[in-house]
Tab-separated table of C-alpha atoms in Angstrom:
chain	number	residue	atom	x	y	z
W	1	MET	CA	-29.889	-14.826	73.713
W	2	ILE	CA	-28.410	-12.176	71.430
W	3	LEU	CA	-24.945	-12.777	72.820
W	4	MET	CA	-25.263	-16.512	72.184
W	5	MET	CA	-26.261	-15.916	68.488
W	6	MET	CA	-23.335	-13.546	67.920
W	7	SER	CA	-20.957	-16.025	69.476
W	8	SER	CA	-22.285	-18.744	67.217
W	9	LEU	CA	-21.857	-16.633	64.057
W	10	SER	CA	-18.357	-15.567	64.975
W	11	SER	CA	-17.160	-19.133	65.276
W	12	PRO	CA	-15.647	-20.490	62.012
W	13	SER	CA	-16.687	-23.972	62.939
W	14	SER	CA	-20.334	-22.933	62.674
W	15	TRP	CA	-20.079	-21.764	59.038
W	16	SER	CA	-21.723	-24.034	56.493
W	17	VAL	CA	-20.534	-24.266	52.903
W	18	SER	CA	-22.770	-25.431	50.084
W	19	PRO	CA	-21.702	-28.796	48.631
W	20	PHE	CA	-21.838	-27.187	45.138
W	21	PHE	CA	-18.925	-24.839	45.872
W	22	LYS	CA	-15.677	-26.559	46.675
W	23	SER	CA	-12.646	-24.449	47.237
W	24	LYS	CA	-9.073	-25.321	46.287
W	25	PRO	CA	-5.922	-23.874	47.705
W	26	PHE	CA	-4.444	-21.106	45.475
W	27	THR	CA	-1.239	-22.286	43.816
W	28	GLY	CA	-0.470	-19.117	41.867
W	29	ASP	CA	-1.420	-20.648	38.488
W	30	TYR	CA	-4.539	-18.843	37.329
W	31	ARG	CA	-6.174	-20.433	34.301
W	32	PRO	CA	-9.700	-19.260	33.490
W	33	ILE	CA	-12.179	-21.989	32.741
W	34	THR	CA	-14.912	-21.596	30.153
W	35	PRO	CA	-18.517	-22.516	31.062
W	36	ALA	CA	-18.134	-25.761	29.147
W	37	GLY	CA	-15.127	-26.677	31.229
W	38	VAL	CA	-12.635	-26.168	28.397
W	39	PRO	CA	-9.408	-24.395	29.376
W	40	PHE	CA	-9.172	-20.875	27.957
W	41	CYS	CA	-6.294	-20.550	25.441
W	42	ARG	CA	-4.646	-17.232	24.783
W	43	GLY	CA	-3.557	-16.252	21.287
W	44	VAL	CA	-5.709	-18.827	19.515
W	45	ARG	CA	-5.487	-18.353	15.761
W	46	ALA	CA	-7.341	-19.871	12.886
W	47	SER	CA	-5.648	-22.747	11.128
W	48	SER	CA	-4.970	-20.522	8.142
W	49	ASP	CA	-4.617	-16.760	7.710
W	50	VAL	CA	-5.336	-16.988	3.992
W	51	PRO	CA	-8.824	-17.838	2.668
W	52	ASP	CA	-9.012	-20.817	0.314
W	53	PHE	CA	-9.864	-18.672	-2.714
W	54	LEU	CA	-6.565	-16.705	-2.482
W	55	SER	CA	-3.078	-17.861	-3.390
W	56	ALA	CA	-0.810	-19.203	-0.672
W	57	ASP	CA	1.536	-16.209	-0.885
W	58	TRP	CA	-1.258	-13.600	-0.749
W	59	LEU	CA	-0.747	-12.647	2.887
W	60	GLU	CA	3.008	-12.228	2.544
W	61	SER	CA	2.591	-10.112	-0.581
W	62	ARG	CA	0.173	-7.772	1.209
W	63	ARG	CA	2.619	-7.335	4.092
W	64	LYS	CA	5.313	-6.100	1.732
W	65	LYS	CA	5.250	-2.340	1.469
W	66	PRO	CA	5.719	-0.876	-2.002
W	67	ASP	CA	9.214	0.318	-2.784
W	68	GLY	CA	9.793	4.004	-3.349
W	69	PRO	CA	12.507	6.570	-4.028
W	70	LYS	CA	16.049	5.723	-3.027
W	71	LEU	CA	18.736	8.268	-2.270
W	72	ASN	CA	21.273	6.514	-4.489
W	73	PHE	CA	18.998	6.623	-7.570
W	74	SER	CA	19.920	8.924	-10.416
W	75	ALA	CA	17.061	10.516	-12.363
W	76	GLU	CA	17.359	7.897	-15.130
W	77	GLU	CA	17.373	5.055	-12.610
W	78	ALA	CA	14.282	6.444	-10.873
W	79	VAL	CA	12.378	6.498	-14.183
W	80	GLU	CA	13.527	3.004	-15.114
W	81	TYR	CA	12.566	1.666	-11.698
W	82	GLN	CA	9.038	3.033	-12.032
W	83	LEU	CA	8.609	1.645	-15.541
W	84	ASP	CA	9.794	-1.777	-14.401
W	85	ALA	CA	7.212	-1.673	-11.604
W	86	LEU	CA	4.457	-0.879	-14.113
W	87	LYS	CA	5.635	-3.613	-16.469
W	88	HIS	CA	5.139	-6.112	-13.630
W	89	ASN	CA	2.210	-4.215	-12.174
W	90	ASP	CA	0.478	-7.160	-10.523
W	91	GLN	CA	3.567	-8.597	-8.807
W	92	PRO	CA	3.647	-9.324	-5.942
W	93	HIS	CA	-0.026	-8.255	-5.822
W	94	HIS	CA	-2.620	-6.419	-7.894
W	95	ASP	CA	-1.601	-2.845	-8.837
W	96	TYR	CA	1.626	-3.012	-6.860
W	97	GLY	CA	3.331	-1.121	-9.686
W	98	ILE	CA	0.873	1.757	-9.367
W	99	GLU	CA	1.562	1.842	-5.625
W	100	VAL	CA	5.257	2.296	-6.436
W	101	MET	CA	4.379	5.174	-8.784
W	102	TYR	CA	2.358	6.819	-6.017
W	103	ARG	CA	5.359	6.648	-3.700
W	104	PHE	CA	7.504	8.431	-6.277
W	105	ALA	CA	4.866	11.105	-6.939
W	106	GLY	CA	6.112	14.517	-5.859
W	107	PHE	CA	2.766	16.315	-5.556
W	108	ASP	CA	1.122	17.650	-2.422
W	109	PRO	CA	-1.834	15.336	-1.607
W	110	PHE	CA	-3.742	18.288	-0.135
W	111	GLU	CA	-3.648	20.306	-3.358
W	112	ARG	CA	-4.871	19.684	-6.905
W	113	SER	CA	-2.038	18.407	-9.063
W	114	THR	CA	-0.971	18.568	-12.724
W	115	TYR	CA	0.846	15.239	-12.447
W	116	PHE	CA	-1.175	13.886	-15.410
W	117	GLY	CA	-1.539	17.271	-17.137
W	118	PRO	CA	-4.962	18.610	-16.152
W	119	PHE	CA	-5.626	19.616	-12.557
W	120	PHE	CA	-6.748	16.551	-10.613
W	121	ASP	CA	-7.334	15.878	-6.936
W	122	LEU	CA	-4.934	12.965	-6.401
W	123	GLY	CA	-4.809	12.993	-2.617
W	124	GLN	CA	-6.538	9.605	-2.504
W	125	PHE	CA	-4.633	6.675	-3.978
W	126	GLU	CA	-7.800	5.221	-5.497
W	127	ARG	CA	-8.188	8.254	-7.777
W	128	PHE	CA	-4.550	8.002	-8.813
W	129	ARG	CA	-5.007	4.290	-9.516
W	130	ARG	CA	-8.109	4.772	-11.658
W	131	ILE	CA	-6.294	7.132	-14.029
W	132	PHE	CA	-3.703	4.447	-14.712
W	133	HIS	CA	-6.531	2.161	-15.755
W	134	HIS	CA	-7.784	4.789	-18.200
W	135	SER	CA	-7.623	3.696	-21.850
W	136	THR	CA	-4.414	5.683	-22.503
W	137	TYR	CA	-2.358	5.204	-19.346
W	138	ARG	CA	-3.258	1.541	-19.105
W	139	VAL	CA	-0.720	0.956	-21.918
W	140	LEU	CA	1.917	1.171	-19.205
W	141	LEU	CA	0.403	-1.651	-17.174
W	142	GLY	CA	2.076	-4.926	-18.101
W	143	HIS	CA	3.644	-3.366	-21.213
W	144	LYS	CA	5.656	-5.602	-23.529
W	145	GLU	CA	8.287	-3.210	-24.817
W	146	ARG	CA	9.642	0.299	-24.309
W	147	LYS	CA	12.318	2.536	-25.716
W	148	VAL	CA	13.842	5.756	-24.431
W	149	LEU	CA	13.439	8.425	-27.107
W	150	SER	CA	15.216	11.347	-25.460
W	151	CYS	CA	16.682	12.573	-22.176
W	152	LEU	CA	17.311	16.141	-21.105
W	153	LEU	CA	18.722	17.623	-17.935
W	154	VAL	CA	16.758	20.865	-18.037
W	155	GLU	CA	18.334	22.224	-14.874
W	156	GLU	CA	20.649	20.852	-12.227
W	157	ASN	CA	17.726	19.319	-10.368
W	158	ARG	CA	15.170	18.858	-13.171
W	159	PHE	CA	15.214	15.997	-15.682
W	160	LYS	CA	12.909	14.998	-18.552
W	161	GLN	CA	12.684	11.705	-20.400
W	162	ARG	CA	10.399	10.668	-23.266
W	163	VAL	CA	9.605	6.974	-23.576
W	164	TRP	CA	7.814	4.998	-26.265
W	165	VAL	CA	5.766	2.121	-24.837
W	166	ARG	CA	4.094	-0.820	-26.564
W	167	GLY	CA	1.299	-2.360	-24.551
W	168	ASN	CA	0.150	-5.958	-24.306
W	169	ARG	CA	-2.879	-5.405	-26.556
W	170	PRO	CA	-2.761	-5.319	-30.371
W	171	GLU	CA	-1.646	-1.983	-31.876
W	172	GLU	CA	-1.432	-0.432	-28.419
W	173	GLU	CA	1.414	2.057	-28.137
W	174	GLU	CA	1.909	5.495	-26.631
W	175	ILE	CA	4.629	8.029	-25.846
W	176	PHE	CA	5.007	9.395	-22.322
W	177	GLN	CA	7.158	12.086	-20.809
W	178	PHE	CA	8.510	11.871	-17.260
W	179	THR	CA	9.544	15.049	-15.473
W	180	MET	CA	11.709	14.275	-12.461
W	181	VAL	CA	12.680	16.821	-9.815
W	182	GLN	CA	15.409	16.386	-7.231
W	183	ARG	CA	14.272	17.765	-3.895
W	184	VAL	CA	16.467	20.197	-2.002
W	185	GLY	CA	15.989	20.351	1.762
W	186	GLY	CA	13.416	18.629	3.941
W	187	SER	CA	12.980	14.914	4.522
W	188	TRP	CA	13.292	14.148	0.777
W	189	ASP	CA	16.522	16.095	0.286
W	190	GLY	CA	18.491	14.597	-2.619
W	191	TYR	CA	15.703	12.251	-3.802
W	192	TRP	CA	14.390	12.279	-7.374
W	193	LEU	CA	10.573	12.429	-7.387
W	194	THR	CA	8.131	12.445	-10.298
W	195	GLU	CA	6.668	15.888	-10.922
W	196	SER	CA	4.564	14.768	-13.879
W	197	LEU	CA	3.864	11.874	-16.234
W	198	LEU	CA	2.316	13.184	-19.441
W	199	ASN	CA	0.982	11.416	-22.498
W	200	ASP	CA	2.014	12.901	-25.872
W	201	GLY	CA	-1.531	12.630	-27.154
W	202	ASP	CA	-4.830	13.877	-25.758
W	203	ALA	CA	-5.108	11.385	-22.946
W	204	PHE	CA	-8.432	12.635	-21.573
W	205	SER	CA	-10.280	13.568	-24.766
W	206	GLY	CA	-13.085	11.167	-23.929
W	207	GLY	CA	-13.454	12.438	-20.384
W	208	LEU	CA	-12.539	10.677	-17.196
W	209	ALA	CA	-14.535	9.618	-14.152
W	210	TYR	CA	-12.007	9.252	-11.350
């Protein structure tokens, strides 16, 4: 009896397959099927990457990295480039000009810096950005007019420039001094970076929460 049962089980003709499971020959084209019977599509994307409340060029503007120091810039050109970025601060996106300034900044992000005069922890871009929106430095953002007052090559690799700036608000004007330093050695060898950007007045007399 046992031998007869084993013989029966070992015979393929005796196997029964449920009518609910129908097999198909494998053709090499594997396409997963969802429970609803809809073919699974790889790389499906939404119809639009940009939400309706943002401009059509928002995504492209965010992809563009802010420009920074260039090896062929002279000290004067580096200052002018930064001021142009601040004049058009919100192009191609909000505070893009400040991002450019941060790229030119020559301070160590892991140490407190005198970039603005007093010692500040500027390792985080947000803190750097907030100072530019302070009542004094905000004159630079979207300014209407500027004039170079003086230039001085203090040393072979150190340059200072004083600039008068008229803001876009009534009776808003300030004088700032750039100190540029040309790096020697390292990955920034030959580049002019901003050591400090100082306001002629008392920029932080009212205090600053940054």
